[in-house]
mmCIF file of C-alpha atoms in Angstrom:
data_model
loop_
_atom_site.group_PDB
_atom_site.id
_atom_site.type_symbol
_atom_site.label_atom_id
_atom_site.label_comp_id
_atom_site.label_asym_id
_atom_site.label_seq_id
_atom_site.Cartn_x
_atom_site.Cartn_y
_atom_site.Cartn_z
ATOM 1 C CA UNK A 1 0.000 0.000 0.000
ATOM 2 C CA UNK A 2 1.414 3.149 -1.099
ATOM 3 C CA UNK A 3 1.612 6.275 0.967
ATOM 4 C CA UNK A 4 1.285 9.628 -0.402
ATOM 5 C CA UNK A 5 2.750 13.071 -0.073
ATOM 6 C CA UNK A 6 0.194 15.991 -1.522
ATOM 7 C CA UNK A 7 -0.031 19.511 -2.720
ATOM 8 C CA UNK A 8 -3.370 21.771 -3.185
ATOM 9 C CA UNK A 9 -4.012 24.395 -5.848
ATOM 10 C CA UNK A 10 -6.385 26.127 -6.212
ATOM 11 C CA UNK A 11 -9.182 23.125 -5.862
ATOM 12 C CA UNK A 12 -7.218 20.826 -6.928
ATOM 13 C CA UNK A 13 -5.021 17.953 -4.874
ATOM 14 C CA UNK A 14 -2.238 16.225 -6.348
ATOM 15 C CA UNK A 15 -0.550 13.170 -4.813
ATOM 16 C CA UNK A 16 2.655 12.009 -5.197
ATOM 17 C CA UNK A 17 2.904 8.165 -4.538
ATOM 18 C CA UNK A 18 6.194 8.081 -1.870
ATOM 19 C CA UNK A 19 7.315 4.808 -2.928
ATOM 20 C CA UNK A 20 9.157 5.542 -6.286
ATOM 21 C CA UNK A 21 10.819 7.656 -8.382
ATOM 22 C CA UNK A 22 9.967 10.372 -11.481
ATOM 23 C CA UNK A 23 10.840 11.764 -14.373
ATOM 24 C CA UNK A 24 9.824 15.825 -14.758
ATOM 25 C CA UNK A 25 7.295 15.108 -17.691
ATOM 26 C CA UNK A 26 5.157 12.853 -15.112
ATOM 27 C CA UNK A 27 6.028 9.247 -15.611
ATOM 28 C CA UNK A 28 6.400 7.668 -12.759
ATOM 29 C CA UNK A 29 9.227 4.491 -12.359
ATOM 30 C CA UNK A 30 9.167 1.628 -9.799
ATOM 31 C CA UNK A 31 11.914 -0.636 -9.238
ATOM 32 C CA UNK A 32 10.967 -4.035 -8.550
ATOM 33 C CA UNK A 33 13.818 -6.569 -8.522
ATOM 34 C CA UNK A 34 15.550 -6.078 -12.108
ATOM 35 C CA UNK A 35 12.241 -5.195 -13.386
ATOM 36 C CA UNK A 36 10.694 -1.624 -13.430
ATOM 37 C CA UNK A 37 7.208 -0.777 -13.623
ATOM 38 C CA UNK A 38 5.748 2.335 -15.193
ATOM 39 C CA UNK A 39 2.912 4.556 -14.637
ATOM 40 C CA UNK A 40 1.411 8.034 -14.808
ATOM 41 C CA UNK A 41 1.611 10.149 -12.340
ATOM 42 C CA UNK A 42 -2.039 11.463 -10.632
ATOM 43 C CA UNK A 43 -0.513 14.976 -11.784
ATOM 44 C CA UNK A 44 -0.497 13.640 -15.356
ATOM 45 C CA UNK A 45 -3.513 12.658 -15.317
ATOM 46 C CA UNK A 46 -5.410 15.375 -14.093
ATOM 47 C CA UNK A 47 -4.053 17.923 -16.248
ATOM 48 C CA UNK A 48 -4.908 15.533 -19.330
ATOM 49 C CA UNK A 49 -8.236 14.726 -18.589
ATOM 50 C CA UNK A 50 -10.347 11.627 -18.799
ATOM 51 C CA UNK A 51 -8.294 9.111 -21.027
ATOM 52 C CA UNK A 52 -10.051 7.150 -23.962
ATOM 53 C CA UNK A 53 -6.695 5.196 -25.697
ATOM 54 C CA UNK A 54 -3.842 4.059 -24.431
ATOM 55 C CA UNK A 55 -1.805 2.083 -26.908
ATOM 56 C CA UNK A 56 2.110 0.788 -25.373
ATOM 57 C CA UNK A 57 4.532 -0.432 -27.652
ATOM 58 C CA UNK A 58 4.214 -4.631 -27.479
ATOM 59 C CA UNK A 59 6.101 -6.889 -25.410
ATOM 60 C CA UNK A 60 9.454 -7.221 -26.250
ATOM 61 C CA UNK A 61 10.118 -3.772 -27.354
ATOM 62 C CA UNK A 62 13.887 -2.357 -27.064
ATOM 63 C CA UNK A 63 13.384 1.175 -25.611
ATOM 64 C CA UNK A 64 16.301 3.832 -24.595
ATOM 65 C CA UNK A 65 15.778 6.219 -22.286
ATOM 66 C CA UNK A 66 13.859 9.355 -23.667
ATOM 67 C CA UNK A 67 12.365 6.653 -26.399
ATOM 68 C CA UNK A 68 8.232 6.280 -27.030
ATOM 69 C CA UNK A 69 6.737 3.541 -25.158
ATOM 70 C CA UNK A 70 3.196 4.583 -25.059
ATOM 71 C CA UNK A 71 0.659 6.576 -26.750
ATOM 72 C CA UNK A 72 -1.943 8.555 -24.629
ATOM 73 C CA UNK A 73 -5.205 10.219 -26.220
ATOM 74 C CA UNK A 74 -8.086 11.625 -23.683
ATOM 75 C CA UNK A 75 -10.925 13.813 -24.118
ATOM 76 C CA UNK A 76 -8.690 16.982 -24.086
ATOM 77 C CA UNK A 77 -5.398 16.082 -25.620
ATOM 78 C CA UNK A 78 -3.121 13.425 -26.647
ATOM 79 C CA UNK A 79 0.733 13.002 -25.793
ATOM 80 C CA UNK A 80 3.800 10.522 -26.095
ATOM 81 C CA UNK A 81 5.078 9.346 -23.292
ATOM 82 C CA UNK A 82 8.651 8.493 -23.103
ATOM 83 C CA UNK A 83 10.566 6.056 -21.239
ATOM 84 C CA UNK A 84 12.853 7.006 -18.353
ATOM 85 C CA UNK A 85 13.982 3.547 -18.277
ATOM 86 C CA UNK A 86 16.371 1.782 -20.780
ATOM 87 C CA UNK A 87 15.686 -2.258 -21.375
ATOM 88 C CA UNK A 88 12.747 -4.324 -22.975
ATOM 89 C CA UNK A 89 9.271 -4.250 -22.456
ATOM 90 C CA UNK A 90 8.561 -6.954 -20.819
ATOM 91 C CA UNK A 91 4.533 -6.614 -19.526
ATOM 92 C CA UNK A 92 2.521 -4.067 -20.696
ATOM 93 C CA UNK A 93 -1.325 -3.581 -19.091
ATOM 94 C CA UNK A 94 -3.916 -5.154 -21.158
ATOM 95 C CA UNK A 95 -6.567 -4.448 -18.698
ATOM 96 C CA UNK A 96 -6.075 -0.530 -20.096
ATOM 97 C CA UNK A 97 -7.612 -1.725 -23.363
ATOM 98 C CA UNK A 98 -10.744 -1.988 -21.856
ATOM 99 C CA UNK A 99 -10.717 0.048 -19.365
ATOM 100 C CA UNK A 100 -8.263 2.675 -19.681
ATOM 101 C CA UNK A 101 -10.326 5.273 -17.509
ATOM 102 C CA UNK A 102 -8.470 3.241 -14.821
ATOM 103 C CA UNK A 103 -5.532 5.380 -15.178
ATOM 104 C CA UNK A 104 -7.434 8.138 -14.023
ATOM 105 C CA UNK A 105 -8.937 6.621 -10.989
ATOM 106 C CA UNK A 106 -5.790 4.448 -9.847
ATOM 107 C CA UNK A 107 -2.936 6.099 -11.655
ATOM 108 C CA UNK A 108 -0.084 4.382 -9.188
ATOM 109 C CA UNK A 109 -1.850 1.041 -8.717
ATOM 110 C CA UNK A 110 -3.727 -0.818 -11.198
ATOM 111 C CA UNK A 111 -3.493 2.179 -13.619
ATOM 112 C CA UNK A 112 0.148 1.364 -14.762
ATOM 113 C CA UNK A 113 1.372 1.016 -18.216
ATOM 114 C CA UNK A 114 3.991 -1.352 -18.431
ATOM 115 C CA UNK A 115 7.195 -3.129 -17.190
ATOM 116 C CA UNK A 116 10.428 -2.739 -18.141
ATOM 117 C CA UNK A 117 13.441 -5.022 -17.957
ATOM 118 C CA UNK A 118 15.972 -2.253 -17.055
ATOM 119 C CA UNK A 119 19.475 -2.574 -18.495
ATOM 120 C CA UNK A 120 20.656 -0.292 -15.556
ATOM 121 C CA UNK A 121 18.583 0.854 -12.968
ATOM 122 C CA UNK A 122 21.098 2.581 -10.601
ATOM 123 C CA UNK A 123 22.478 4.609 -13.798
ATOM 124 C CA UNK A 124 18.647 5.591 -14.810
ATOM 125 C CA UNK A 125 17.303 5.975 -11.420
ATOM 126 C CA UNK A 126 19.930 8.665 -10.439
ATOM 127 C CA UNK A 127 18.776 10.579 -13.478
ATOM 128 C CA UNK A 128 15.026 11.002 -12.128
ATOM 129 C CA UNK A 129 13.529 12.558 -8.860
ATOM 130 C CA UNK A 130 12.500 11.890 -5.741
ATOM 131 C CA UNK A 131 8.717 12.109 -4.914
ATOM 132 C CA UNK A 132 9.323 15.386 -2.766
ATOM 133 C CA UNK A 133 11.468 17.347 -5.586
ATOM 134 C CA UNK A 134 8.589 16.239 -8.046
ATOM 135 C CA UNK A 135 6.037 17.033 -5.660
ATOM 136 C CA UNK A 136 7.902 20.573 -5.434
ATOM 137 C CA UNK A 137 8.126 20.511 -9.096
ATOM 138 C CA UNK A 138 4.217 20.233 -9.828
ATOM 139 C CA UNK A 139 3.148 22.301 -7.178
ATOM 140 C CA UNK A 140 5.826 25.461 -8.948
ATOM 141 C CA UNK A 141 4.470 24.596 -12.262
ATOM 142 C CA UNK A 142 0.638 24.012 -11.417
ATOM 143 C CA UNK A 143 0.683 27.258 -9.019
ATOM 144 C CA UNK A 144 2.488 29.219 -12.432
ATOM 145 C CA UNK A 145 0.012 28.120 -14.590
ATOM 146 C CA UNK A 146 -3.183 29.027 -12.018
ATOM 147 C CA UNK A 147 -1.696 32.563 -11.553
ATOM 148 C CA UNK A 148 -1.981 32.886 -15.261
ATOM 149 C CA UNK B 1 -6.571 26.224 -14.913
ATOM 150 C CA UNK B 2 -6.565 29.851 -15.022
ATOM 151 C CA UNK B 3 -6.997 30.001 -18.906
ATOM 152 C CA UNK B 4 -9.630 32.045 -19.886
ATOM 153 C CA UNK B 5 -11.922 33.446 -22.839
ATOM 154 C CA UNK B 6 -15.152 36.011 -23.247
ATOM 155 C CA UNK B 7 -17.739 35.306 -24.946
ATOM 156 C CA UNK B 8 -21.039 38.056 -24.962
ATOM 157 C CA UNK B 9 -23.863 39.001 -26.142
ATOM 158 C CA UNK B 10 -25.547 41.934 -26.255
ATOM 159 C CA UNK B 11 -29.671 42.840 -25.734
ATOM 160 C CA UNK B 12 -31.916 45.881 -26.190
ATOM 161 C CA UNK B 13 -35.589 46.528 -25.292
ATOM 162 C CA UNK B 14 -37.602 46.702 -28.046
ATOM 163 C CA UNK B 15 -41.135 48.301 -26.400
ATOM 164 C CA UNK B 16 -43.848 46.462 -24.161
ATOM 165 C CA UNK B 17 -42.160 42.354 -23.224
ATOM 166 C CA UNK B 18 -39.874 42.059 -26.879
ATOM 167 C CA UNK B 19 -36.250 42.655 -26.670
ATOM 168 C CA UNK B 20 -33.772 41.993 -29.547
ATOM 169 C CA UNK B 21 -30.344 39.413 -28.748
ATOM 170 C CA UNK B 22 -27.206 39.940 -30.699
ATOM 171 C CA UNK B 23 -25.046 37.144 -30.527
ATOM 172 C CA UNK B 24 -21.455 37.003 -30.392
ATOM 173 C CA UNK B 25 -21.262 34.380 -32.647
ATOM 174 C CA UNK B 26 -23.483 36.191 -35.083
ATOM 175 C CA UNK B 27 -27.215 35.602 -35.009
ATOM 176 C CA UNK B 28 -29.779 37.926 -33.901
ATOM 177 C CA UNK B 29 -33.764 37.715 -33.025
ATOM 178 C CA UNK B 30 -36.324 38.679 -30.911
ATOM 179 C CA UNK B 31 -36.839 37.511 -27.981
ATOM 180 C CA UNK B 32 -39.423 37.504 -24.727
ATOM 181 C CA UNK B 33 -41.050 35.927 -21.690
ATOM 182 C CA UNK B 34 -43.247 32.954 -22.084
ATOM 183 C CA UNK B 35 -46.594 33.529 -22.267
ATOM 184 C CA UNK B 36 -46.927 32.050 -18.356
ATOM 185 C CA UNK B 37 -44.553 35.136 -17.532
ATOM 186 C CA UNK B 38 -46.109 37.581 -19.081
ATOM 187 C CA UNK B 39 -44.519 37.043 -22.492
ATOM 188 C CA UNK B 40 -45.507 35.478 -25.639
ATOM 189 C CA UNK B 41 -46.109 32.444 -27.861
ATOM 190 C CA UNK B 42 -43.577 30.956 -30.881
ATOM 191 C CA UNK B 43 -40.344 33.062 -29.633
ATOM 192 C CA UNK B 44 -36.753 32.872 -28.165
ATOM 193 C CA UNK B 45 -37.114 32.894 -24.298
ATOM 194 C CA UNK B 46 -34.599 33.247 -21.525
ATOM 195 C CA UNK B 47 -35.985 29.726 -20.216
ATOM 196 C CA UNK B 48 -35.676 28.370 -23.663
ATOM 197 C CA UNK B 49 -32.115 29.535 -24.030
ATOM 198 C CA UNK B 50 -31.181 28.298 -20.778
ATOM 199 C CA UNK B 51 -32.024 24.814 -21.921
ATOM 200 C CA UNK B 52 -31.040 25.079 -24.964
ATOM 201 C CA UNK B 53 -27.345 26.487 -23.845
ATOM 202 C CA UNK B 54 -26.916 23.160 -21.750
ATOM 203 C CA UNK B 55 -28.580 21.014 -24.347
ATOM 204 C CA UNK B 56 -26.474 21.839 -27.751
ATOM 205 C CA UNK B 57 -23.039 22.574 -25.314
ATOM 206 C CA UNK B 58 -23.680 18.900 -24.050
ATOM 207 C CA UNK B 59 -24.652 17.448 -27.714
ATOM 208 C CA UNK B 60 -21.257 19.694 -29.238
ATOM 209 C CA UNK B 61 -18.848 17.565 -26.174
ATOM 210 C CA UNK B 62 -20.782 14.577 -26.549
ATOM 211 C CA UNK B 63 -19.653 14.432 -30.508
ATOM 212 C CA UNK B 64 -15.942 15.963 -29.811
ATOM 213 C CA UNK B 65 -16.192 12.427 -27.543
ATOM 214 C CA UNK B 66 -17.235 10.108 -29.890
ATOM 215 C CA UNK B 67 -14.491 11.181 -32.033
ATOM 216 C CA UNK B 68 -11.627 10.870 -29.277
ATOM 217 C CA UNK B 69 -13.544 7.601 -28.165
ATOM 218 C CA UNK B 70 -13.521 6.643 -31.862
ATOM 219 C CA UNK B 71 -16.916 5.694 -32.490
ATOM 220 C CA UNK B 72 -19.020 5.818 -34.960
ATOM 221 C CA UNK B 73 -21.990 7.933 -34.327
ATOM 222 C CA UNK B 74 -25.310 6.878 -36.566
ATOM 223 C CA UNK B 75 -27.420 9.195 -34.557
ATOM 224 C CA UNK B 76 -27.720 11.510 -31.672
ATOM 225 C CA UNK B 77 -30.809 13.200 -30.707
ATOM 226 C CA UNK B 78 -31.415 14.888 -27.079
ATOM 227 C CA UNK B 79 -34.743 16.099 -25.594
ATOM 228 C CA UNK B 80 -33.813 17.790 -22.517
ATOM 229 C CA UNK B 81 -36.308 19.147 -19.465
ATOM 230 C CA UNK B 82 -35.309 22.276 -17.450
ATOM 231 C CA UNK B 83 -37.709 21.990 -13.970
ATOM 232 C CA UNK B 84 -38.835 25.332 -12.604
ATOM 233 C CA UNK B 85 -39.047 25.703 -9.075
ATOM 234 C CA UNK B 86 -40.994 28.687 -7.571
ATOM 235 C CA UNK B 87 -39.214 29.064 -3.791
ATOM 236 C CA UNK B 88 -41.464 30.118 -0.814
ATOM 237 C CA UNK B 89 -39.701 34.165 -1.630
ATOM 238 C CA UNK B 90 -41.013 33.554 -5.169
ATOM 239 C CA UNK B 91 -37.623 33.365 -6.535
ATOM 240 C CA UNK B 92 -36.915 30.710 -9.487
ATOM 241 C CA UNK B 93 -34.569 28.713 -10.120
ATOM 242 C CA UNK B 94 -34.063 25.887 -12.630
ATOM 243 C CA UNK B 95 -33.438 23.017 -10.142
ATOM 244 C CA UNK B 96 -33.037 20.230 -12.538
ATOM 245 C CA UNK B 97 -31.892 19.635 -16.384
ATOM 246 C CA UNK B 98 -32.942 16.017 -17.486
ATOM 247 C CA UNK B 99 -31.471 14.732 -20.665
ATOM 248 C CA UNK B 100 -32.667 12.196 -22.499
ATOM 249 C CA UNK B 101 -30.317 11.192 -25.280
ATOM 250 C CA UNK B 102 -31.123 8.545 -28.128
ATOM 251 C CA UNK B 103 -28.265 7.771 -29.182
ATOM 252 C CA UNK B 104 -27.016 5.235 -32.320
ATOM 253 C CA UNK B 105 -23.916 3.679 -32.769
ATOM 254 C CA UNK B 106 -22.375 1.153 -35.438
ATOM 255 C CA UNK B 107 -20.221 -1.552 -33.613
ATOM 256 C CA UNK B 108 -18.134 -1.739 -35.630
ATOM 257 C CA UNK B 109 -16.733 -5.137 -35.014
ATOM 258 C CA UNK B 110 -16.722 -4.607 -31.569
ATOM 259 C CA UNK B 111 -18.770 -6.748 -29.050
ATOM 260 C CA UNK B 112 -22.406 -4.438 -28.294
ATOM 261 C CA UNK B 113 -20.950 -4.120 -24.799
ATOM 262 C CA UNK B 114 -17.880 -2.700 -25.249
ATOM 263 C CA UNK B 115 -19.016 -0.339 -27.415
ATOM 264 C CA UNK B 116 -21.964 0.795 -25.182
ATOM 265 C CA UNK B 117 -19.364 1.196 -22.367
ATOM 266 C CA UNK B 118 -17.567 3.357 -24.185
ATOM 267 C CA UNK B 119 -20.413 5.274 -25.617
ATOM 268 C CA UNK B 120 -21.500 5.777 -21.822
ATOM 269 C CA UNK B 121 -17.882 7.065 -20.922
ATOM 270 C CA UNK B 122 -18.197 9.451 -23.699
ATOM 271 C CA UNK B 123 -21.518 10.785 -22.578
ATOM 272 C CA UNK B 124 -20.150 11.137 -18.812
ATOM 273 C CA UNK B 125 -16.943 13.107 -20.182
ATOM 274 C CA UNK B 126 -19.549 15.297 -22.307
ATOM 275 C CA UNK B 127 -21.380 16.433 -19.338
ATOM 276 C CA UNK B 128 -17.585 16.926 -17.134
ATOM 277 C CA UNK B 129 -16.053 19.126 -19.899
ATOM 278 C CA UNK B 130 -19.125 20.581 -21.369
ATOM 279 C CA UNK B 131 -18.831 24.430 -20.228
ATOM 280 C CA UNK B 132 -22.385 24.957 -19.736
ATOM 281 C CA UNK B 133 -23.528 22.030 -17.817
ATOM 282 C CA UNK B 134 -20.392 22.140 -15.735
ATOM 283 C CA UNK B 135 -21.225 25.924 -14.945
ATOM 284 C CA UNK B 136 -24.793 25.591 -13.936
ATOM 285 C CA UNK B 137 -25.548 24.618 -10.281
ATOM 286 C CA UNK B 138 -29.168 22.554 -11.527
ATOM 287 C CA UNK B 139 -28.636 18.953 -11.012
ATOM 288 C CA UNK B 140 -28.324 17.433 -13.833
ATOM 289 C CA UNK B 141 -29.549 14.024 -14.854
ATOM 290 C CA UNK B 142 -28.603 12.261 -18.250
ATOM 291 C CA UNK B 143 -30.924 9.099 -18.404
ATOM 292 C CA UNK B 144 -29.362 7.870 -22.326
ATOM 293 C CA UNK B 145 -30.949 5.127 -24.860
ATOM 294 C CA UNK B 146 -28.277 3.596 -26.338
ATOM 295 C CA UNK B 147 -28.537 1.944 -29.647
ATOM 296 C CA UNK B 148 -25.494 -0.552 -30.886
ATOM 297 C CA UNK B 149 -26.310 -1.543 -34.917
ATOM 298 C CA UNK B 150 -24.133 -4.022 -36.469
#
């Protein structure tokens, strides 16, 4: 069970799972053994909107860090998401076919995207941020944006 | 969040209960109360436009939707009921706004329940980002007839 740190803006709350790490642009990475998992952040997903496709690159795929790995389209916008992770695909969630509105209600649990073998965690993982320097982060650029 | 934009209109009495509306987006008419408030028959009314505001702004989201939910809309057609209340201080408000959407769909290839399932997630993001119904406090209720055709 994950605990959270949280910021308010205006009316909105954000929460920053406190049990992994992030990269600025709201991916979030979760080392598991030599295998990663990766999600969106809650961030991410409120300031995109209600998600209707998800596609991730299959099984298998050979991804460097800063590569594509997933596709997002919602109601308001749709984005790449990039890897902060170097290795191969090795699960990716089909349950988001479906049912991809579950990244919006349980972006750090069963919301995820995929899992990554990771070719070097320790070098990739020093690259992104902690959960209180991205909670800092979001709260800067969400307070920014609501002061127009 | 703090992003905004204007949009007006602009009104002028015209003698007796007429006035005349000049849309920003262009059109004009005349306009007054209905006949039960002193108005009359077979003319743009401020309950009418109420309605109507919530009504096309949900039908405009609703096909923006289909098109990020990629489906493929046969048919959409929405009567919607505004309920007047009269409070105890004879103030008014419009407590409710009851849609009732028939709505077709081709499948596609797609099993008739996945395809209704996302049809309904479309409709529920329709009424969450469509300006109007997300600006008035009425409840809102959107009771849909879904139609999947092979």
């Amino acid at each position: 069970m994950s605990e959270y740190l949280e910021t308010a803006v205006d009316k909105f709350v954000f929460r920053v799972a406190a049990d992994r790490l992030y990269s600025a642009d709201g991916v979030w990475a979760q080392c598991q053994g030599k295998r990663v998992r990766l999600g969106l952040t809650d961030y991410f997903q409120q300031r995109n909107g209600d998600v209707a496709f998800v596609h991730v690159k299959p099984v298998g795929t050979t991804l460097e860090v800063g590569e594509e790995f997933a596709e997002l389209e919602t109601i308001k916008a749709s984005a790449s998401l990039f890897t902060p992770i170097a290795g191969t695909l090795w699960d990716v969630n089909k349950a988001l076919e479906l049912s991809p509105e579950t990244i919006n209600e349980d972006p750090y649990g069963k919301g995820w995207l995929a899992v990554v073998e990771a070719v070097d965690w320790e070098r990739d993982a020093a690259k992104l941020l902690d959960p209180q320097t991205y909670l800092s982060l979001i709260r800067s650029e969400a307070e920014q944006e609501n002061a127009g | 969040m703090s992003q905004t934009a204007t949009y007006h209109t602009t009104v002028h009495w015209k003698g007796d209960h007429w006035g005349h509306l000049v849309m920003g987006n262009g059109p004009e008419m005349d306009f007054s109360a209905p006949p039960d408030a002193h108005g009359f028959g077979g003319v743009f009314t401020p309950e009418d436009a109420f309605v109507a505001a919530a009504n096309t702004c949900v039908m405009m989201m609703f096909i923006w939707a289909t098109e990020r939910f990629k489906l493929k809309l046969l048919s959409y057609e929405c009567r919607t009921e505004g309920t007047k209340v009269i409070e105890l201080d004879r103030t008014e408000i419009f407590s409710r706004l009851h849609f009732h959407p028939l709505i077709r769909v081709a499948a596609c290839g797609d099993s008739p329940a996945v395809v209704e399932g996302r049809v309904r997630r479309a409709l529920q993001a329709a009424q969450k980002y469509s300006l109007v119904a997300n600006s008035v406090k009425s409840e809102i209720v959107v009771e849909p007839e879904v139609v999947i055709e092979e």
